[in-house]
Amino acid sequence: MKSHYTKTVSAVFLLFCLFITSGSSSSFIRQVTDDFNTNLQLEDGDGPDPIQGEAHYLPKHVQDGDEPDSVQGEEHYLHNHDQEISSRDYKVSASNAVVKGLRSRPPSSYSLKMESFNTLLKSKYSERYVSRPFSAAGYNWTLVVYPNGNKNDKGSGYLSLYAAIDNSTLAPHEEVYVDLRFYVFNKKEKKYFTIQDTDVWRYNIFKTMWGFSQVLPGYTFKSPYNGYLYDGDHCEFGVDVTIPTVFQTSELFTVANNFKTPTFTWRLLKFSTLLGDTYFSDVFSIGGRRWNIQVNPSGRDKGKGKALSMYLIVNPNEELRPYERIYVRAKLRVLNRFKFRNVERQIDNWFSHRETGRAYGWGSSEFVTLSDLRDSSKGFLVDDKLTVQVVIEAVSTTKYFPS
């Protein structure tokens, strides 16, 4: 009898242990599974530092378009078209190269005005507000506002703003590079606070939302004294979405120097018999361009009748494109039999074709006084021969594409 009693108690105790173990093991298995799934999400969801502007790849369950029920419920309550841009887009903040300021011009792509902002703040479904889709730059977008900040993007306690692309308009491997500027209206200043990144944002099917997690501190935005929340609980947000196009035309500017033969010398014979107003040297080429030296024996402009005038000019047959200019650094000289008495003028100027009406020659209208030239003791005229020279040190070239 005692043995039978003992066996009965043992059996009851064993059943009780199995019941407890079953419940515990179920809880334990569920807990392990949940932890494992959570770890997978964190590992897959983490990406390169967003300071570099790189895409952040999504967890597999998110890529498939599924979200936790609680998130789906909140987002559906706020906006029933928000299946592509949910909170799966973690770590969407900008780089450190951020520009902030005030401007009078309103947003050009989309404006979102709210007249019940405080009501939204108090709602348990107020994690974020998603605007209706709008078209900009050939794609559909939505403006996403986190009134209390995007906690998944280190935005808790801030106002967070994002622009999300409708990925159904993206090709499988397409990437869209976008300039974004976000706006928050300040009624006190009667201007818009703006924030933007200096670099473009890269959108693709893996990264559909970009923006700023810390646009304004929450207390700054919510205080009625600062002008962002006005007339009770009114506020206004906006965004500019611009896709910059790659340039189709360009030019390449270069400056060449250290020429093999940079010097050209011109001797004017029987100088005292030169009665004409203007004389030109033979054409010479340096730096890939053709040039002449122009001499006015009796002077021109300020030097007329008082001094020798001399210039380096672009040869009239030199082909220049419309509006093309040539940078030249050179030295113009009138040589003297006593070398230490050479007269030199530095040229550091831009040359243009004479048809443009701009300077096609540079020099001096008062290079050497006529009295010094005629004084044989000064050493400029030797056997009635005047020697002038140019040393070209640098010449620019510009290539245009398409040519």
mmCIF file of C-alpha atoms in Angstrom:
data_model
loop_
_atom_site.group_PDB
_atom_site.id
_atom_site.type_symbol
_atom_site.label_atom_id
_atom_site.label_comp_id
_atom_site.label_asym_id
_atom_site.label_seq_id
_atom_site.Cartn_x
_atom_site.Cartn_y
_atom_site.Cartn_z
ATOM 1 C CA MET A 1 0.000 0.000 0.000
ATOM 2 C CA LYS A 2 2.770 2.361 0.926
ATOM 3 C CA SER A 3 4.632 1.513 -2.277
ATOM 4 C CA HIS A 4 1.500 2.229 -4.321
ATOM 5 C CA TYR A 5 1.088 5.598 -2.560
ATOM 6 C CA THR A 6 4.692 6.483 -3.245
ATOM 7 C CA LYS A 7 4.345 5.666 -6.923
ATOM 8 C CA THR A 8 1.188 7.764 -7.164
ATOM 9 C CA VAL A 9 2.855 10.826 -5.602
ATOM 10 C CA SER A 10 5.889 10.405 -7.858
ATOM 11 C CA ALA A 11 3.684 10.251 -10.934
ATOM 12 C CA VAL A 12 1.775 13.407 -9.918
ATOM 13 C CA PHE A 13 5.005 15.223 -9.174
ATOM 14 C CA LEU A 14 6.445 14.158 -12.539
ATOM 15 C CA LEU A 15 3.338 15.404 -14.388
ATOM 16 C CA PHE A 16 3.538 18.698 -12.508
ATOM 17 C CA CYS A 17 7.225 19.137 -13.477
ATOM 18 C CA LEU A 18 6.468 18.317 -17.077
ATOM 19 C CA PHE A 19 3.721 20.960 -17.089
ATOM 20 C CA ILE A 20 6.017 23.593 -15.611
ATOM 21 C CA THR A 21 8.885 22.614 -17.880
ATOM 22 C CA SER A 22 6.635 22.748 -20.931
ATOM 23 C CA GLY A 23 5.533 26.299 -20.166
ATOM 24 C CA SER A 24 9.049 27.415 -19.286
ATOM 25 C CA SER A 25 10.638 25.793 -22.292
ATOM 26 C CA SER A 26 8.046 27.377 -24.548
ATOM 27 C CA SER A 27 8.804 30.754 -23.018
ATOM 28 C CA PHE A 28 12.515 30.080 -23.175
ATOM 29 C CA ILE A 29 12.373 28.971 -26.818
ATOM 30 C CA ARG A 30 10.285 32.032 -27.732
ATOM 31 C CA GLN A 31 12.675 34.289 -25.839
ATOM 32 C CA VAL A 32 15.739 32.809 -27.564
ATOM 33 C CA THR A 33 14.033 33.056 -30.923
ATOM 34 C CA ASP A 34 13.040 36.667 -30.293
ATOM 35 C CA ASP A 35 16.559 37.561 -29.192
ATOM 36 C CA PHE A 36 18.019 35.817 -32.224
ATOM 37 C CA ASN A 37 15.677 37.675 -34.580
ATOM 38 C CA THR A 38 16.472 40.931 -32.848
ATOM 39 C CA ASN A 39 20.189 40.349 -33.245
ATOM 40 C CA LEU A 40 19.723 39.583 -36.920
ATOM 41 C CA GLN A 41 17.803 42.793 -37.405
ATOM 42 C CA LEU A 42 20.435 44.871 -35.667
ATOM 43 C CA GLU A 43 23.294 43.277 -37.540
ATOM 44 C CA ASP A 44 21.618 43.527 -40.932
ATOM 45 C CA GLY A 45 20.257 46.993 -40.254
ATOM 46 C CA ASP A 46 23.573 48.533 -39.286
ATOM 47 C CA GLY A 47 25.471 50.006 -42.211
ATOM 48 C CA PRO A 48 28.382 52.244 -42.981
ATOM 49 C CA ASP A 49 28.587 55.500 -41.092
ATOM 50 C CA PRO A 50 26.031 57.817 -42.757
ATOM 51 C CA ILE A 51 28.546 60.628 -42.556
ATOM 52 C CA GLN A 52 29.974 59.131 -45.728
ATOM 53 C CA GLY A 53 26.569 59.277 -47.391
ATOM 54 C CA GLU A 54 26.498 55.565 -48.164
ATOM 55 C CA ALA A 55 23.403 53.378 -48.483
ATOM 56 C CA HIS A 56 22.252 51.382 -45.489
ATOM 57 C CA TYR A 57 21.007 47.934 -46.427
ATOM 58 C CA LEU A 58 17.802 46.785 -44.836
ATOM 59 C CA PRO A 59 16.966 43.669 -42.787
ATOM 60 C CA LYS A 60 15.552 40.891 -44.927
ATOM 61 C CA HIS A 61 12.097 41.027 -43.370
ATOM 62 C CA VAL A 62 12.000 44.755 -44.146
ATOM 63 C CA GLN A 63 13.176 44.343 -47.714
ATOM 64 C CA ASP A 64 10.269 42.006 -48.260
ATOM 65 C CA GLY A 65 7.896 44.819 -47.273
ATOM 66 C CA ASP A 66 6.885 43.434 -43.836
ATOM 67 C CA GLU A 67 6.950 45.393 -40.605
ATOM 68 C CA PRO A 68 6.055 44.710 -36.986
ATOM 69 C CA ASP A 69 2.308 44.981 -36.443
ATOM 70 C CA SER A 70 2.654 47.951 -34.090
ATOM 71 C CA VAL A 71 4.537 49.969 -36.689
ATOM 72 C CA GLN A 72 2.076 49.079 -39.418
ATOM 73 C CA GLY A 73 -0.796 50.115 -37.202
ATOM 74 C CA GLU A 74 0.719 53.516 -36.367
ATOM 75 C CA GLU A 75 1.711 54.338 -39.902
ATOM 76 C CA HIS A 76 -1.636 53.279 -41.319
ATOM 77 C CA TYR A 77 -3.350 55.550 -38.833
ATOM 78 C CA LEU A 78 -1.238 58.510 -39.859
ATOM 79 C CA HIS A 79 -1.265 57.854 -43.580
ATOM 80 C CA ASN A 80 -2.568 54.869 -45.470
ATOM 81 C CA HIS A 81 -0.062 55.237 -48.338
ATOM 82 C CA ASP A 82 3.026 54.708 -46.213
ATOM 83 C CA GLN A 83 4.036 51.132 -46.943
ATOM 84 C CA GLU A 84 7.309 51.946 -48.718
ATOM 85 C CA ILE A 85 8.841 54.466 -46.302
ATOM 86 C CA SER A 86 8.269 53.102 -42.835
ATOM 87 C CA SER A 87 10.711 53.269 -39.965
ATOM 88 C CA ARG A 88 12.760 50.516 -41.549
ATOM 89 C CA ASP A 89 14.948 53.319 -42.949
ATOM 90 C CA TYR A 90 17.222 53.680 -39.952
ATOM 91 C CA LYS A 91 20.217 55.995 -39.742
ATOM 92 C CA VAL A 92 19.260 58.425 -42.431
ATOM 93 C CA SER A 93 20.994 61.489 -41.046
ATOM 94 C CA ALA A 94 23.183 63.840 -43.053
ATOM 95 C CA SER A 95 26.914 64.357 -43.121
ATOM 96 C CA ASN A 96 28.666 66.958 -40.997
ATOM 97 C CA ALA A 97 28.684 69.419 -43.891
ATOM 98 C CA VAL A 98 25.332 71.000 -43.018
ATOM 99 C CA VAL A 99 24.241 74.521 -43.933
ATOM 100 C CA LYS A 100 21.553 76.298 -41.921
ATOM 101 C CA GLY A 101 20.041 79.731 -42.331
ATOM 102 C CA LEU A 102 16.971 81.918 -42.833
ATOM 103 C CA ARG A 103 15.460 82.827 -46.186
ATOM 104 C CA SER A 104 12.353 84.629 -47.391
ATOM 105 C CA ARG A 105 11.601 82.453 -50.407
ATOM 106 C CA PRO A 106 9.145 79.614 -49.630
ATOM 107 C CA PRO A 107 9.757 75.964 -50.577
ATOM 108 C CA SER A 108 9.421 75.109 -54.253
ATOM 109 C CA SER A 109 8.589 71.389 -54.170
ATOM 110 C CA TYR A 110 6.104 70.928 -51.335
ATOM 111 C CA SER A 111 4.620 72.695 -48.316
ATOM 112 C CA LEU A 112 2.928 71.049 -45.348
ATOM 113 C CA LYS A 113 0.881 73.279 -43.011
ATOM 114 C CA MET A 114 -0.533 72.019 -39.726
ATOM 115 C CA GLU A 115 -3.173 73.731 -37.627
ATOM 116 C CA SER A 116 -3.452 71.085 -34.909
ATOM 117 C CA PHE A 117 0.135 70.287 -34.121
ATOM 118 C CA ASN A 118 -0.358 70.012 -30.355
ATOM 119 C CA THR A 119 -3.112 67.483 -30.892
ATOM 120 C CA LEU A 120 -0.725 65.390 -32.925
ATOM 121 C CA LEU A 121 1.903 65.655 -30.193
ATOM 122 C CA LYS A 122 -0.501 64.341 -27.581
ATOM 123 C CA SER A 123 -1.662 61.410 -29.682
ATOM 124 C CA LYS A 124 -0.136 58.038 -28.988
ATOM 125 C CA TYR A 125 0.095 57.670 -32.783
ATOM 126 C CA SER A 126 2.183 60.797 -33.189
ATOM 127 C CA GLU A 127 5.541 59.170 -33.874
ATOM 128 C CA ARG A 128 5.552 60.694 -37.330
ATOM 129 C CA TYR A 129 3.366 62.291 -39.957
ATOM 130 C CA VAL A 130 3.679 61.450 -43.639
ATOM 131 C CA SER A 131 2.392 63.845 -46.282
ATOM 132 C CA ARG A 132 0.486 62.786 -49.345
ATOM 133 C CA PRO A 133 2.700 61.975 -52.368
ATOM 134 C CA PHE A 134 3.888 64.872 -54.484
ATOM 135 C CA SER A 135 5.801 64.962 -57.760
ATOM 136 C CA ALA A 136 9.246 66.541 -58.106
ATOM 137 C CA ALA A 137 12.133 65.999 -60.498
ATOM 138 C CA GLY A 138 10.310 63.164 -62.238
ATOM 139 C CA TYR A 139 9.644 61.041 -59.135
ATOM 140 C CA ASN A 140 7.008 60.789 -56.413
ATOM 141 C CA TRP A 141 7.948 61.809 -52.880
ATOM 142 C CA THR A 142 6.519 62.266 -49.423
ATOM 143 C CA LEU A 143 7.560 64.669 -46.679
ATOM 144 C CA VAL A 144 8.014 62.869 -43.360
ATOM 145 C CA VAL A 145 7.818 64.780 -40.048
ATOM 146 C CA TYR A 146 8.789 63.369 -36.670
ATOM 147 C CA PRO A 147 7.329 65.884 -34.150
ATOM 148 C CA ASN A 148 9.258 64.392 -31.230
ATOM 149 C CA GLY A 149 12.235 63.241 -33.250
ATOM 150 C CA ASN A 150 13.206 59.982 -34.910
ATOM 151 C CA LYS A 151 14.483 57.905 -32.007
ATOM 152 C CA ASN A 152 15.970 55.366 -34.426
ATOM 153 C CA ASP A 153 18.184 58.110 -35.853
ATOM 154 C CA LYS A 154 19.394 59.732 -32.620
ATOM 155 C CA GLY A 155 16.688 62.361 -32.983
ATOM 156 C CA SER A 156 14.858 61.986 -29.673
ATOM 157 C CA GLY A 157 13.932 65.412 -28.331
ATOM 158 C CA TYR A 158 14.354 67.076 -31.727
ATOM 159 C CA LEU A 159 12.206 67.867 -34.719
ATOM 160 C CA SER A 160 13.165 65.440 -37.527
ATOM 161 C CA LEU A 161 12.433 65.962 -41.233
ATOM 162 C CA TYR A 162 12.907 63.543 -44.140
ATOM 163 C CA ALA A 163 12.037 63.180 -47.809
ATOM 164 C CA ALA A 164 11.104 59.680 -48.967
ATOM 165 C CA ILE A 165 10.964 58.485 -52.543
ATOM 166 C CA ASP A 166 8.274 56.171 -53.891
ATOM 167 C CA ASN A 167 10.458 53.193 -54.746
ATOM 168 C CA SER A 168 7.876 51.843 -57.173
ATOM 169 C CA THR A 169 9.127 54.519 -59.584
ATOM 170 C CA LEU A 170 12.720 53.296 -59.296
ATOM 171 C CA ALA A 171 14.293 50.719 -61.582
ATOM 172 C CA PRO A 172 15.843 47.716 -59.738
ATOM 173 C CA HIS A 173 19.408 49.036 -59.884
ATOM 174 C CA GLU A 174 18.670 52.728 -60.336
ATOM 175 C CA GLU A 175 20.262 55.341 -58.095
ATOM 176 C CA VAL A 176 18.965 58.905 -57.861
ATOM 177 C CA TYR A 177 21.228 61.680 -56.586
ATOM 178 C CA VAL A 178 19.218 64.473 -55.010
ATOM 179 C CA ASP A 179 19.764 67.901 -53.466
ATOM 180 C CA LEU A 180 17.417 68.432 -50.515
ATOM 181 C CA ARG A 181 16.571 71.589 -48.618
ATOM 182 C CA PHE A 182 14.111 71.440 -45.723
ATOM 183 C CA TYR A 183 12.067 74.383 -44.439
ATOM 184 C CA VAL A 184 10.464 75.332 -41.128
ATOM 185 C CA PHE A 185 8.483 78.581 -41.159
ATOM 186 C CA ASN A 186 9.235 81.155 -38.466
ATOM 187 C CA LYS A 187 6.371 83.618 -38.141
ATOM 188 C CA LYS A 188 8.313 85.883 -35.782
ATOM 189 C CA GLU A 189 11.043 86.394 -38.390
ATOM 190 C CA LYS A 190 8.609 86.041 -41.312
ATOM 191 C CA LYS A 191 11.194 83.792 -42.874
ATOM 192 C CA TYR A 192 11.919 80.099 -43.292
ATOM 193 C CA PHE A 193 14.564 78.332 -41.305
ATOM 194 C CA THR A 194 16.357 76.089 -43.806
ATOM 195 C CA ILE A 195 18.720 73.166 -43.444
ATOM 196 C CA GLN A 196 20.560 71.319 -46.195
ATOM 197 C CA ASP A 197 23.599 69.182 -46.810
ATOM 198 C CA THR A 198 26.418 70.329 -49.048
ATOM 199 C CA ASP A 199 26.496 66.948 -50.782
ATOM 200 C CA VAL A 200 23.800 65.129 -52.742
ATOM 201 C CA TRP A 201 21.779 62.274 -51.249
ATOM 202 C CA ARG A 202 21.834 58.852 -52.886
ATOM 203 C CA TYR A 203 18.448 57.144 -53.177
ATOM 204 C CA ASN A 204 17.907 53.555 -54.310
ATOM 205 C CA ILE A 205 15.536 50.695 -53.541
ATOM 206 C CA PHE A 206 17.524 49.918 -50.389
ATOM 207 C CA LYS A 207 17.605 53.503 -49.168
ATOM 208 C CA THR A 208 14.361 55.315 -49.788
ATOM 209 C CA MET A 209 14.438 58.005 -47.106
ATOM 210 C CA TRP A 210 16.982 60.721 -46.316
ATOM 211 C CA GLY A 211 16.870 63.761 -44.097
ATOM 212 C CA PHE A 212 17.868 65.311 -40.782
ATOM 213 C CA SER A 213 17.168 63.784 -37.396
ATOM 214 C CA GLN A 214 18.080 66.964 -35.479
ATOM 215 C CA VAL A 215 16.583 69.890 -37.378
ATOM 216 C CA LEU A 216 15.663 71.913 -34.289
ATOM 217 C CA PRO A 217 15.667 71.090 -30.562
ATOM 218 C CA GLY A 218 12.163 70.202 -29.421
ATOM 219 C CA TYR A 219 12.011 72.972 -26.820
ATOM 220 C CA THR A 220 13.122 75.523 -29.411
ATOM 221 C CA PHE A 221 10.496 74.474 -31.896
ATOM 222 C CA LYS A 222 7.628 74.152 -29.408
ATOM 223 C CA SER A 223 8.200 77.401 -27.531
ATOM 224 C CA PRO A 224 5.698 80.021 -28.810
ATOM 225 C CA TYR A 225 8.272 82.741 -28.163
ATOM 226 C CA ASN A 226 10.527 81.455 -30.953
ATOM 227 C CA GLY A 227 7.946 81.761 -33.719
ATOM 228 C CA TYR A 228 7.957 78.227 -35.111
ATOM 229 C CA LEU A 229 4.730 77.207 -33.363
ATOM 230 C CA TYR A 230 2.327 80.144 -33.711
ATOM 231 C CA ASP A 231 -1.370 81.024 -33.371
ATOM 232 C CA GLY A 232 -1.775 78.304 -30.800
ATOM 233 C CA ASP A 233 -0.539 75.220 -32.593
ATOM 234 C CA HIS A 234 0.043 76.214 -36.231
ATOM 235 C CA CYS A 235 3.270 75.360 -38.042
ATOM 236 C CA GLU A 236 4.571 74.897 -41.557
ATOM 237 C CA PHE A 237 7.208 72.652 -43.107
ATOM 238 C CA GLY A 238 8.522 72.331 -46.634
ATOM 239 C CA VAL A 239 11.104 70.761 -48.879
ATOM 240 C CA ASP A 240 12.920 71.439 -52.135
ATOM 241 C CA VAL A 241 13.766 68.322 -54.127
ATOM 242 C CA THR A 242 16.217 68.910 -56.945
ATOM 243 C CA ILE A 243 18.068 66.403 -59.099
ATOM 244 C CA PRO A 244 21.187 68.106 -60.439
ATOM 245 C CA THR A 245 22.049 67.184 -64.012
ATOM 246 C CA VAL A 246 25.581 66.372 -65.119
ATOM 247 C CA PHE A 247 27.161 69.114 -67.203
ATOM 248 C CA GLN A 248 27.116 68.679 -70.969
ATOM 249 C CA THR A 249 29.587 71.420 -71.881
ATOM 250 C CA SER A 250 32.893 72.277 -70.230
ATOM 251 C CA GLU A 251 36.249 73.890 -70.703
ATOM 252 C CA LEU A 252 39.800 73.077 -69.644
ATOM 253 C CA PHE A 253 42.086 75.976 -68.769
ATOM 254 C CA THR A 254 45.849 75.405 -68.558
ATOM 255 C CA VAL A 255 48.914 77.647 -68.377
ATOM 256 C CA ALA A 256 52.155 76.607 -70.091
ATOM 257 C CA ASN A 257 55.607 77.986 -69.291
ATOM 258 C CA ASN A 258 59.301 77.133 -69.628
ATOM 259 C CA PHE A 259 59.233 77.480 -73.402
ATOM 260 C CA LYS A 260 62.216 76.268 -75.389
ATOM 261 C CA THR A 261 62.595 79.623 -77.149
ATOM 262 C CA PRO A 262 60.760 82.251 -75.087
ATOM 263 C CA THR A 263 62.514 85.336 -76.485
ATOM 264 C CA PHE A 264 61.886 87.345 -79.639
ATOM 265 C CA THR A 265 64.148 90.290 -80.561
ATOM 266 C CA TRP A 266 63.338 92.968 -83.169
ATOM 267 C CA ARG A 267 65.767 95.574 -84.528
ATOM 268 C CA LEU A 268 64.318 98.729 -86.101
ATOM 269 C CA LEU A 269 66.867 100.102 -88.573
ATOM 270 C CA LYS A 270 67.180 103.818 -89.457
ATOM 271 C CA PHE A 271 64.932 104.636 -86.560
ATOM 272 C CA SER A 272 65.218 108.416 -87.014
ATOM 273 C CA THR A 273 63.691 108.104 -90.493
ATOM 274 C CA LEU A 274 60.584 106.223 -89.330
ATOM 275 C CA LEU A 275 57.815 108.755 -89.966
ATOM 276 C CA GLY A 276 54.809 106.394 -89.777
ATOM 277 C CA ASP A 277 52.509 106.177 -86.808
ATOM 278 C CA THR A 278 52.621 102.411 -86.186
ATOM 279 C CA TYR A 279 55.051 99.614 -87.045
ATOM 280 C CA PHE A 280 54.682 95.861 -86.507
ATOM 281 C CA SER A 281 57.327 93.199 -86.147
ATOM 282 C CA ASP A 282 57.297 89.967 -88.095
ATOM 283 C CA VAL A 283 54.955 87.299 -86.766
ATOM 284 C CA PHE A 284 56.509 85.007 -84.184
ATOM 285 C CA SER A 285 55.101 82.026 -82.304
ATOM 286 C CA ILE A 286 55.598 81.281 -78.619
ATOM 287 C CA GLY A 287 53.393 79.190 -76.386
ATOM 288 C CA GLY A 288 51.288 77.929 -79.277
ATOM 289 C CA ARG A 289 50.115 81.449 -80.216
ATOM 290 C CA ARG A 290 51.159 83.962 -82.841
ATOM 291 C CA TRP A 291 52.262 87.437 -81.778
ATOM 292 C CA ASN A 292 53.571 90.780 -82.968
ATOM 293 C CA ILE A 293 55.373 93.629 -81.275
ATOM 294 C CA GLN A 294 53.785 97.000 -82.047
ATOM 295 C CA VAL A 295 55.906 100.163 -81.859
ATOM 296 C CA ASN A 296 54.746 103.762 -82.161
ATOM 297 C CA PRO A 297 57.968 105.790 -82.703
ATOM 298 C CA SER A 298 56.295 109.104 -81.887
ATOM 299 C CA GLY A 299 54.041 107.703 -79.200
ATOM 300 C CA ARG A 300 50.268 107.314 -78.825
ATOM 301 C CA ASP A 301 47.669 108.156 -76.219
ATOM 302 C CA LYS A 302 49.428 109.690 -73.208
ATOM 303 C CA GLY A 303 52.834 109.300 -74.815
ATOM 304 C CA LYS A 304 51.998 110.933 -78.148
ATOM 305 C CA GLY A 305 54.783 113.349 -79.073
ATOM 306 C CA LYS A 306 56.591 112.622 -75.801
ATOM 307 C CA ALA A 307 57.587 108.976 -75.618
ATOM 308 C CA LEU A 308 58.006 105.736 -77.504
ATOM 309 C CA SER A 309 54.966 103.470 -77.154
ATOM 310 C CA MET A 310 55.348 99.691 -77.387
ATOM 311 C CA TYR A 311 52.967 96.739 -77.024
ATOM 312 C CA LEU A 312 52.788 92.963 -77.309
ATOM 313 C CA ILE A 313 49.709 92.107 -79.408
ATOM 314 C CA VAL A 314 47.868 88.980 -80.487
ATOM 315 C CA ASN A 315 48.344 88.534 -84.230
ATOM 316 C CA PRO A 316 45.096 89.399 -86.066
ATOM 317 C CA ASN A 317 45.102 85.997 -87.774
ATOM 318 C CA GLU A 318 45.253 84.117 -84.505
ATOM 319 C CA GLU A 319 42.029 82.146 -84.149
ATOM 320 C CA LEU A 320 40.247 82.766 -80.884
ATOM 321 C CA ARG A 321 36.789 81.531 -80.028
ATOM 322 C CA PRO A 322 34.119 84.060 -79.094
ATOM 323 C CA TYR A 323 34.781 85.360 -75.576
ATOM 324 C CA GLU A 324 38.019 83.377 -75.304
ATOM 325 C CA ARG A 325 40.796 85.121 -73.423
ATOM 326 C CA ILE A 326 44.495 84.340 -73.176
ATOM 327 C CA TYR A 327 46.464 84.895 -70.016
ATOM 328 C CA VAL A 328 50.023 86.077 -70.679
ATOM 329 C CA ARG A 329 52.946 86.848 -68.419
ATOM 330 C CA ALA A 330 55.840 88.470 -70.280
ATOM 331 C CA LYS A 331 58.504 91.156 -70.216
ATOM 332 C CA LEU A 332 58.772 93.890 -72.861
ATOM 333 C CA ARG A 333 62.152 95.575 -73.165
ATOM 334 C CA VAL A 334 63.970 98.365 -74.968
ATOM 335 C CA LEU A 335 67.578 97.231 -74.969
ATOM 336 C CA ASN A 336 70.460 99.529 -74.161
ATOM 337 C CA ARG A 337 74.091 99.211 -75.101
ATOM 338 C CA PHE A 338 74.658 99.391 -71.339
ATOM 339 C CA LYS A 339 72.727 96.317 -70.204
ATOM 340 C CA PHE A 340 72.012 97.652 -66.745
ATOM 341 C CA ARG A 341 70.075 100.502 -68.416
ATOM 342 C CA ASN A 342 67.589 98.309 -70.279
ATOM 343 C CA VAL A 343 64.016 99.569 -69.856
ATOM 344 C CA GLU A 344 61.571 96.801 -69.021
ATOM 345 C CA ARG A 345 57.809 96.602 -68.487
ATOM 346 C CA GLN A 346 56.078 93.592 -66.962
ATOM 347 C CA ILE A 347 52.967 92.208 -68.669
ATOM 348 C CA ASP A 348 50.612 90.147 -66.511
ATOM 349 C CA ASN A 349 47.316 90.440 -68.316
ATOM 350 C CA TRP A 350 44.510 88.822 -70.315
ATOM 351 C CA PHE A 351 44.466 89.153 -74.103
ATOM 352 C CA SER A 352 41.371 88.974 -76.308
ATOM 353 C CA HIS A 353 40.648 89.051 -80.011
ATOM 354 C CA ARG A 354 40.383 92.616 -81.260
ATOM 355 C CA GLU A 355 36.873 91.965 -82.573
ATOM 356 C CA THR A 356 35.581 91.559 -79.020
ATOM 357 C CA GLY A 357 36.391 95.188 -78.282
ATOM 358 C CA ARG A 358 38.586 94.134 -75.365
ATOM 359 C CA ALA A 359 42.339 94.396 -74.961
ATOM 360 C CA TYR A 360 44.208 92.525 -77.675
ATOM 361 C CA GLY A 361 47.556 94.117 -76.796
ATOM 362 C CA TRP A 362 49.351 95.183 -73.648
ATOM 363 C CA GLY A 363 52.345 97.414 -73.097
ATOM 364 C CA SER A 364 53.048 101.061 -72.295
ATOM 365 C CA SER A 365 52.238 104.320 -74.093
ATOM 366 C CA GLU A 366 55.202 105.930 -72.315
ATOM 367 C CA PHE A 367 57.869 103.304 -72.612
ATOM 368 C CA VAL A 368 60.932 105.546 -73.122
ATOM 369 C CA THR A 369 60.892 109.321 -73.518
ATOM 370 C CA LEU A 370 61.785 110.620 -76.972
ATOM 371 C CA SER A 371 64.401 112.898 -75.439
ATOM 372 C CA ASP A 372 66.232 109.907 -73.978
ATOM 373 C CA LEU A 373 66.020 108.048 -77.280
ATOM 374 C CA ARG A 374 67.539 110.953 -79.197
ATOM 375 C CA ASP A 375 70.322 111.472 -76.686
ATOM 376 C CA SER A 376 73.175 109.296 -77.997
ATOM 377 C CA SER A 377 74.807 109.290 -74.577
ATOM 378 C CA LYS A 378 71.826 107.403 -73.139
ATOM 379 C CA GLY A 379 72.723 104.313 -75.164
ATOM 380 C CA PHE A 380 69.327 103.361 -76.675
ATOM 381 C CA LEU A 381 70.128 104.112 -80.320
ATOM 382 C CA VAL A 382 73.236 102.449 -81.728
ATOM 383 C CA ASP A 383 74.001 103.422 -85.338
ATOM 384 C CA ASP A 384 70.409 104.693 -85.568
ATOM 385 C CA LYS A 385 69.192 101.229 -84.667
ATOM 386 C CA LEU A 386 66.664 100.564 -81.913
ATOM 387 C CA THR A 387 66.479 97.034 -80.448
ATOM 388 C CA VAL A 388 63.338 95.849 -78.650
ATOM 389 C CA GLN A 389 62.603 92.468 -77.152
ATOM 390 C CA VAL A 390 59.906 90.348 -75.532
ATOM 391 C CA VAL A 391 60.357 87.392 -73.209
ATOM 392 C CA ILE A 392 57.157 85.378 -72.846
ATOM 393 C CA GLU A 393 57.079 83.495 -69.577
ATOM 394 C CA ALA A 394 53.587 81.966 -69.546
ATOM 395 C CA VAL A 395 50.672 81.554 -71.957
ATOM 396 C CA SER A 396 47.301 80.005 -71.254
ATOM 397 C CA THR A 397 45.237 77.726 -73.475
ATOM 398 C CA THR A 398 41.583 76.822 -73.132
ATOM 399 C CA LYS A 399 39.970 73.724 -74.593
ATOM 400 C CA TYR A 400 36.196 73.548 -74.988
ATOM 401 C CA PHE A 401 34.056 70.421 -74.924
ATOM 402 C CA PRO A 402 32.323 69.646 -77.156
ATOM 403 C CA SER A 403 34.828 71.296 -79.449
#
